CSV table of N, CA and C in Angstrom, one decimal:
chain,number,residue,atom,x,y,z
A,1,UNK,N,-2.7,-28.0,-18.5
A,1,UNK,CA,-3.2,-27.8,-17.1
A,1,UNK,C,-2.3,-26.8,-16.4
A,2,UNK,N,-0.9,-26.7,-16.5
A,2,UNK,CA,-0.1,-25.9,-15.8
A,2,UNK,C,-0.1,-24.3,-16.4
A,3,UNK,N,-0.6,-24.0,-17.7
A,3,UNK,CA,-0.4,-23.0,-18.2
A,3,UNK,C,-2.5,-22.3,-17.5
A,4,UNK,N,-3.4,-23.3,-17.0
A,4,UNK,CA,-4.4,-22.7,-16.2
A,4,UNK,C,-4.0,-22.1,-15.0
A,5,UNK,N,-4.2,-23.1,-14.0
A,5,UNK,CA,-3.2,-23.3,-13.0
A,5,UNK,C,-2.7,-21.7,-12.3
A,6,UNK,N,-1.6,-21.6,-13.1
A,6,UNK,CA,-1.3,-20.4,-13.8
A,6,UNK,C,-2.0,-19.2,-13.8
A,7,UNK,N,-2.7,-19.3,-14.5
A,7,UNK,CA,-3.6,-18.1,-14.9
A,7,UNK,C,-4.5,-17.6,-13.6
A,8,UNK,N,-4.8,-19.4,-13.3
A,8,UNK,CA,-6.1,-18.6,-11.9
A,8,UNK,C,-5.2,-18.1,-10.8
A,9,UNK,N,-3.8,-18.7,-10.6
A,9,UNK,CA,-3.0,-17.7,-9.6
A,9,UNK,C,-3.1,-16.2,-10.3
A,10,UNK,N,-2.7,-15.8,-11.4
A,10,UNK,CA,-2.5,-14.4,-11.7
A,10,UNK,C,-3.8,-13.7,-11.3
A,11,UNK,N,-4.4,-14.6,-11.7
A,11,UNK,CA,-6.1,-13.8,-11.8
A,11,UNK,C,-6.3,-13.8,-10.0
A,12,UNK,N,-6.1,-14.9,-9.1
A,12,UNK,CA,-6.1,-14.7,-7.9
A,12,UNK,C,-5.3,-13.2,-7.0
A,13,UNK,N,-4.4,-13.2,-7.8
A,13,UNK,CA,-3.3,-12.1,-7.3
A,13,UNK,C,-4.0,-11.1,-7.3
A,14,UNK,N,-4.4,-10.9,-8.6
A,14,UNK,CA,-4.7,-9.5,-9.2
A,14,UNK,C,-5.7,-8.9,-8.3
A,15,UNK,N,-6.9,-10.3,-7.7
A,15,UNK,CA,-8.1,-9.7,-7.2
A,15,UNK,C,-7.6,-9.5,-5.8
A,16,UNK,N,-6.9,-9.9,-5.3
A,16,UNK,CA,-6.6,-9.6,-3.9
A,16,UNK,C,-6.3,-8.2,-4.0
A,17,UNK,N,-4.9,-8.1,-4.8
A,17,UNK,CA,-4.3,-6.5,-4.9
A,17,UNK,C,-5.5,-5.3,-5.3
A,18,UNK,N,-6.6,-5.9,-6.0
A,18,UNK,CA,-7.2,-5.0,-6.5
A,18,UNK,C,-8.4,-4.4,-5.4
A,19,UNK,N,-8.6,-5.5,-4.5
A,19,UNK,CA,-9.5,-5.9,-3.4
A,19,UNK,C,-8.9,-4.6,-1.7
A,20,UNK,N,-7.6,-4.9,-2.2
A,20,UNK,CA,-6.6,-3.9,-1.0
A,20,UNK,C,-6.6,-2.7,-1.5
A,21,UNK,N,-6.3,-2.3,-2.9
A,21,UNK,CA,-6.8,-1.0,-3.0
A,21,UNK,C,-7.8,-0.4,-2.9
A,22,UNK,N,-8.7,-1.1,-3.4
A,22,UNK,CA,-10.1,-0.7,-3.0
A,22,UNK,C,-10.3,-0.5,-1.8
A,23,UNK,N,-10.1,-0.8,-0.8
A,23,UNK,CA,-10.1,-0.8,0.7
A,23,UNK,C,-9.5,0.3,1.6
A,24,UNK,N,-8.4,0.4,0.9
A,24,UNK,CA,-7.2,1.4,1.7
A,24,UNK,C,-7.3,2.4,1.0
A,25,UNK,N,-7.4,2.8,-0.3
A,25,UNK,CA,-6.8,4.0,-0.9
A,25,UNK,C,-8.2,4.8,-0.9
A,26,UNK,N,-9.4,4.6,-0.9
A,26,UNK,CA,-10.9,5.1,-0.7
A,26,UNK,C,-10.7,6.4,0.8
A,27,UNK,N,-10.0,5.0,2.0
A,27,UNK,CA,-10.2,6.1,3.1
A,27,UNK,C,-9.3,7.1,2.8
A,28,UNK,N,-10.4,8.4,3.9
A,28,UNK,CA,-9.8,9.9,3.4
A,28,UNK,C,-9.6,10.6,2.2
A,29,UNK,N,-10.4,10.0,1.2
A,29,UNK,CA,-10.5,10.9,-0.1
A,29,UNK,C,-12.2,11.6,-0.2
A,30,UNK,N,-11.9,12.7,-0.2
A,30,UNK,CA,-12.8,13.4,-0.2
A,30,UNK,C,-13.2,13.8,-1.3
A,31,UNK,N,-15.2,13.8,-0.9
A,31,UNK,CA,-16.1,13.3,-2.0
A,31,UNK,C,-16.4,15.3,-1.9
A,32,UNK,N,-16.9,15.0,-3.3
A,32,UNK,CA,-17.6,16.5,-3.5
A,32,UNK,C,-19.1,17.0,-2.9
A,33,UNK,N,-19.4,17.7,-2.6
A,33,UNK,CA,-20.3,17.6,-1.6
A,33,UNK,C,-21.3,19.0,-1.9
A,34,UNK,N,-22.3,19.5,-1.4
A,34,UNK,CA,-23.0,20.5,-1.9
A,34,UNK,C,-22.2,21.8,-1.0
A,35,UNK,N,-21.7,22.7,-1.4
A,35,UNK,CA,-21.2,23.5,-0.7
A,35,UNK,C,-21.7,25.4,-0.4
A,36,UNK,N,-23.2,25.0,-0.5
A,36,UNK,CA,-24.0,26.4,-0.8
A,36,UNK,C,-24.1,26.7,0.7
A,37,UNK,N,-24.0,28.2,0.7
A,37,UNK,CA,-23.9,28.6,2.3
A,37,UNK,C,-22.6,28.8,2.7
A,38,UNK,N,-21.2,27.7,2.5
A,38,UNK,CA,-20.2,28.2,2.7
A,38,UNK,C,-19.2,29.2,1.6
A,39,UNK,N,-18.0,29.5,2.2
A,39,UNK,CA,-17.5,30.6,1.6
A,39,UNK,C,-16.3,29.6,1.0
A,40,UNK,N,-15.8,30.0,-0.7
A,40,UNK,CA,-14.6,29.5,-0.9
A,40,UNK,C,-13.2,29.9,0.1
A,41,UNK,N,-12.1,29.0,0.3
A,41,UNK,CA,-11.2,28.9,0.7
A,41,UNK,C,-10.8,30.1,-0.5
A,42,UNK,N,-9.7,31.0,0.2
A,42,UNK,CA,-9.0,32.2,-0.1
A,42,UNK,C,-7.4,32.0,0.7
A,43,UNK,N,-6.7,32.3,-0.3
A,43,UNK,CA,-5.1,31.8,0.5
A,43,UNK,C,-4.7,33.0,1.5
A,44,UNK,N,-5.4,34.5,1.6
A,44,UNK,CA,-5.4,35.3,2.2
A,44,UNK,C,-5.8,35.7,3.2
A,45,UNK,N,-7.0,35.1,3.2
A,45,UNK,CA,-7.8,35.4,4.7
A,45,UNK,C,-7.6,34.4,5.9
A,46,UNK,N,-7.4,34.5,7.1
A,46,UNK,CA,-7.0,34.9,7.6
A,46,UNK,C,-8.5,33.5,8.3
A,47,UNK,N,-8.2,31.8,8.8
A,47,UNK,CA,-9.5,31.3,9.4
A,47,UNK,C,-8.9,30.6,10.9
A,48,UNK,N,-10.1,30.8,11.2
A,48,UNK,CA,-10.0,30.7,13.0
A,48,UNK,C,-11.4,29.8,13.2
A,49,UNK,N,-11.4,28.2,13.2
A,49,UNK,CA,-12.9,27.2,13.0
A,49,UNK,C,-14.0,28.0,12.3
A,50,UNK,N,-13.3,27.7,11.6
A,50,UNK,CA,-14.4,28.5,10.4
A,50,UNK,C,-14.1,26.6,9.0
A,51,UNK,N,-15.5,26.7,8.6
A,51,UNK,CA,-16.0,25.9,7.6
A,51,UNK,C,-15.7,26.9,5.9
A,52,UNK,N,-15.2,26.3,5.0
A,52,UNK,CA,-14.8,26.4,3.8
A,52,UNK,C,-14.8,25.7,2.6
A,53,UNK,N,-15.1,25.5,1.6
A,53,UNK,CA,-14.9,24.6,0.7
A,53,UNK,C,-14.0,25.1,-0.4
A,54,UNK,N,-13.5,24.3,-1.2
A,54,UNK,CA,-12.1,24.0,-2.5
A,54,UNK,C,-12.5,22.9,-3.2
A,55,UNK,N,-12.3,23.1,-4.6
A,55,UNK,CA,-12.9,22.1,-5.4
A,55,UNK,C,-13.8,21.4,-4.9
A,56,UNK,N,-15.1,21.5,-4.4
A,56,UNK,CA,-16.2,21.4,-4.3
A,56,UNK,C,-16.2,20.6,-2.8
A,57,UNK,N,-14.9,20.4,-1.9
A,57,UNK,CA,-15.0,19.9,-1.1
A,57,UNK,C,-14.8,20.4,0.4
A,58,UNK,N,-15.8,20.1,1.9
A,58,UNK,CA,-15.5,20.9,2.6
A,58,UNK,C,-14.5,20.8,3.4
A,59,UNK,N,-13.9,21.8,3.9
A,59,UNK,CA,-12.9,21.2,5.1
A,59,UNK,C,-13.0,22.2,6.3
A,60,UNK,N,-12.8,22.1,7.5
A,60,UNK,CA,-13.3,23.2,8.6
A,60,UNK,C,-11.6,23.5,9.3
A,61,UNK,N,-12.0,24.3,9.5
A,61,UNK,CA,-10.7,24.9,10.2
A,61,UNK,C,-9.9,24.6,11.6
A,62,UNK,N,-9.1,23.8,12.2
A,62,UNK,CA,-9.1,23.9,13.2
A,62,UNK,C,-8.4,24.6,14.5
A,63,UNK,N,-7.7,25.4,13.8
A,63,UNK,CA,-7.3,26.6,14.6
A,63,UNK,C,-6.9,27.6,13.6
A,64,UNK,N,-6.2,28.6,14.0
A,64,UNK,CA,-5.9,30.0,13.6
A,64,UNK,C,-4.8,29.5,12.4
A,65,UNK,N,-5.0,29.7,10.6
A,65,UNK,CA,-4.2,29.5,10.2
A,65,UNK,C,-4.1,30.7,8.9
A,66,UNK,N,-3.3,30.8,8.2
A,66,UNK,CA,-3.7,31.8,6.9
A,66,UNK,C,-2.4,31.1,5.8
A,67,UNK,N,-3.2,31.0,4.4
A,67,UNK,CA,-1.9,30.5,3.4
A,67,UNK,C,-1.8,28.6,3.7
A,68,UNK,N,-2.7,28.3,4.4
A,68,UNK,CA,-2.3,27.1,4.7
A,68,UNK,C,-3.5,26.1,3.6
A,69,UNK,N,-3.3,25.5,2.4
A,69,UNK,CA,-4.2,25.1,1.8
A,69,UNK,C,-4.7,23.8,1.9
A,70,UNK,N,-6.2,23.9,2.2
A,70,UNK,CA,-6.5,22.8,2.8
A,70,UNK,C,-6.5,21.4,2.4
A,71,UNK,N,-6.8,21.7,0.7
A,71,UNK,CA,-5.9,20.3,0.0
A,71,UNK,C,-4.8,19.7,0.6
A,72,UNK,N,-3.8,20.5,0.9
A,72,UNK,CA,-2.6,19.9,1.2
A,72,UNK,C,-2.1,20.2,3.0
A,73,UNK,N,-3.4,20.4,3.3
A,73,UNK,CA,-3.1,20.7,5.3
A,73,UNK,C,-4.2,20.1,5.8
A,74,UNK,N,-4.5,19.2,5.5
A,74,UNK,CA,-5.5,18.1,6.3
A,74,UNK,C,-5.3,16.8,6.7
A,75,UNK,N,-5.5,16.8,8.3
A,75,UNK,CA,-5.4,16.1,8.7
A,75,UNK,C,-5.0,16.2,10.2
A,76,UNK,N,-4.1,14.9,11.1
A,76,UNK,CA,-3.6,15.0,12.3
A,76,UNK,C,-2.4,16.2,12.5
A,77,UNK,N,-2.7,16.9,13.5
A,77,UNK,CA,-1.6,18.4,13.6
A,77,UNK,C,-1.3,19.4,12.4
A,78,UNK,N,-2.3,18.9,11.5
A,78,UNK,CA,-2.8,20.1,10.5
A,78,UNK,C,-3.5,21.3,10.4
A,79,UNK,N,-3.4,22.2,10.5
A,79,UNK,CA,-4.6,23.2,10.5
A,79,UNK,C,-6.4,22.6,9.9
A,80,UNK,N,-6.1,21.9,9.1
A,80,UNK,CA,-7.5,21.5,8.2
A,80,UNK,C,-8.1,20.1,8.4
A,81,UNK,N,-9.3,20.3,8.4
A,81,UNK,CA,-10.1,18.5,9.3
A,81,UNK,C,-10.8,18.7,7.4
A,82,UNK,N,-11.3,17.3,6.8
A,82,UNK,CA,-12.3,17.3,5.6
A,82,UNK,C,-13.7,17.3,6.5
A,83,UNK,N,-14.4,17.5,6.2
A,83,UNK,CA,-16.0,17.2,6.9
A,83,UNK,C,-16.6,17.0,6.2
C-alpha cells in the first residue's frame, strides 16, 4: 500500500508541474502565422511602425529602430510588439 500511495503522489506532482507549464510557458510564444503581403525583417533597414515577419512570425515595429532583431527585441521597452 505504501509503495501506491507513493506513486499517486509522484504521479500527482508530475501533473500539477506539467499543468503550470502548460499554462505559463505557452504565454508569449509566438505562433506562425500567414505572412503574405508583409516584408521579411532585414537587419539593415532602417523600421519606423512598420509590420514585418521572421521565421514565419509577425512582429510590428514600435518606434524607430535598425539591427534590432525582433526575435530577440520584443516586448515592454523593446523596439518590437509580436502581433
Amino acid at each position: 500500500m505504501k509503495n501506491k500511495l507513493h506513486l499517486n503522489r509522484g504521479l500527482q506532482t508530475f501533473l500539477y508541474v506539467f499543468a503550470f507549464l502548460v499554462l505559463f510557458s505557452t504565454k508569449g510564444i509566438a505562433q506562425t502565422v500567414n505572412c503574405n503581403g508583409y516584408n521579411p525583417w532585414v537587419a539593415t533597414q532602417v523600421y519606423n511602425n512598420e509590420t514585418v515577419f521572421l521565421n514565419g512570425v509577425l512582429y510590428h515595429s514600435q518606434w524607430y529602430n535598425v539591427n534590432a532583431n525582433p526575435a530577440t527585441n520584443t516586448g515592454n521597452g523593446l523596439p518590437w510588439q509580436l502581433i
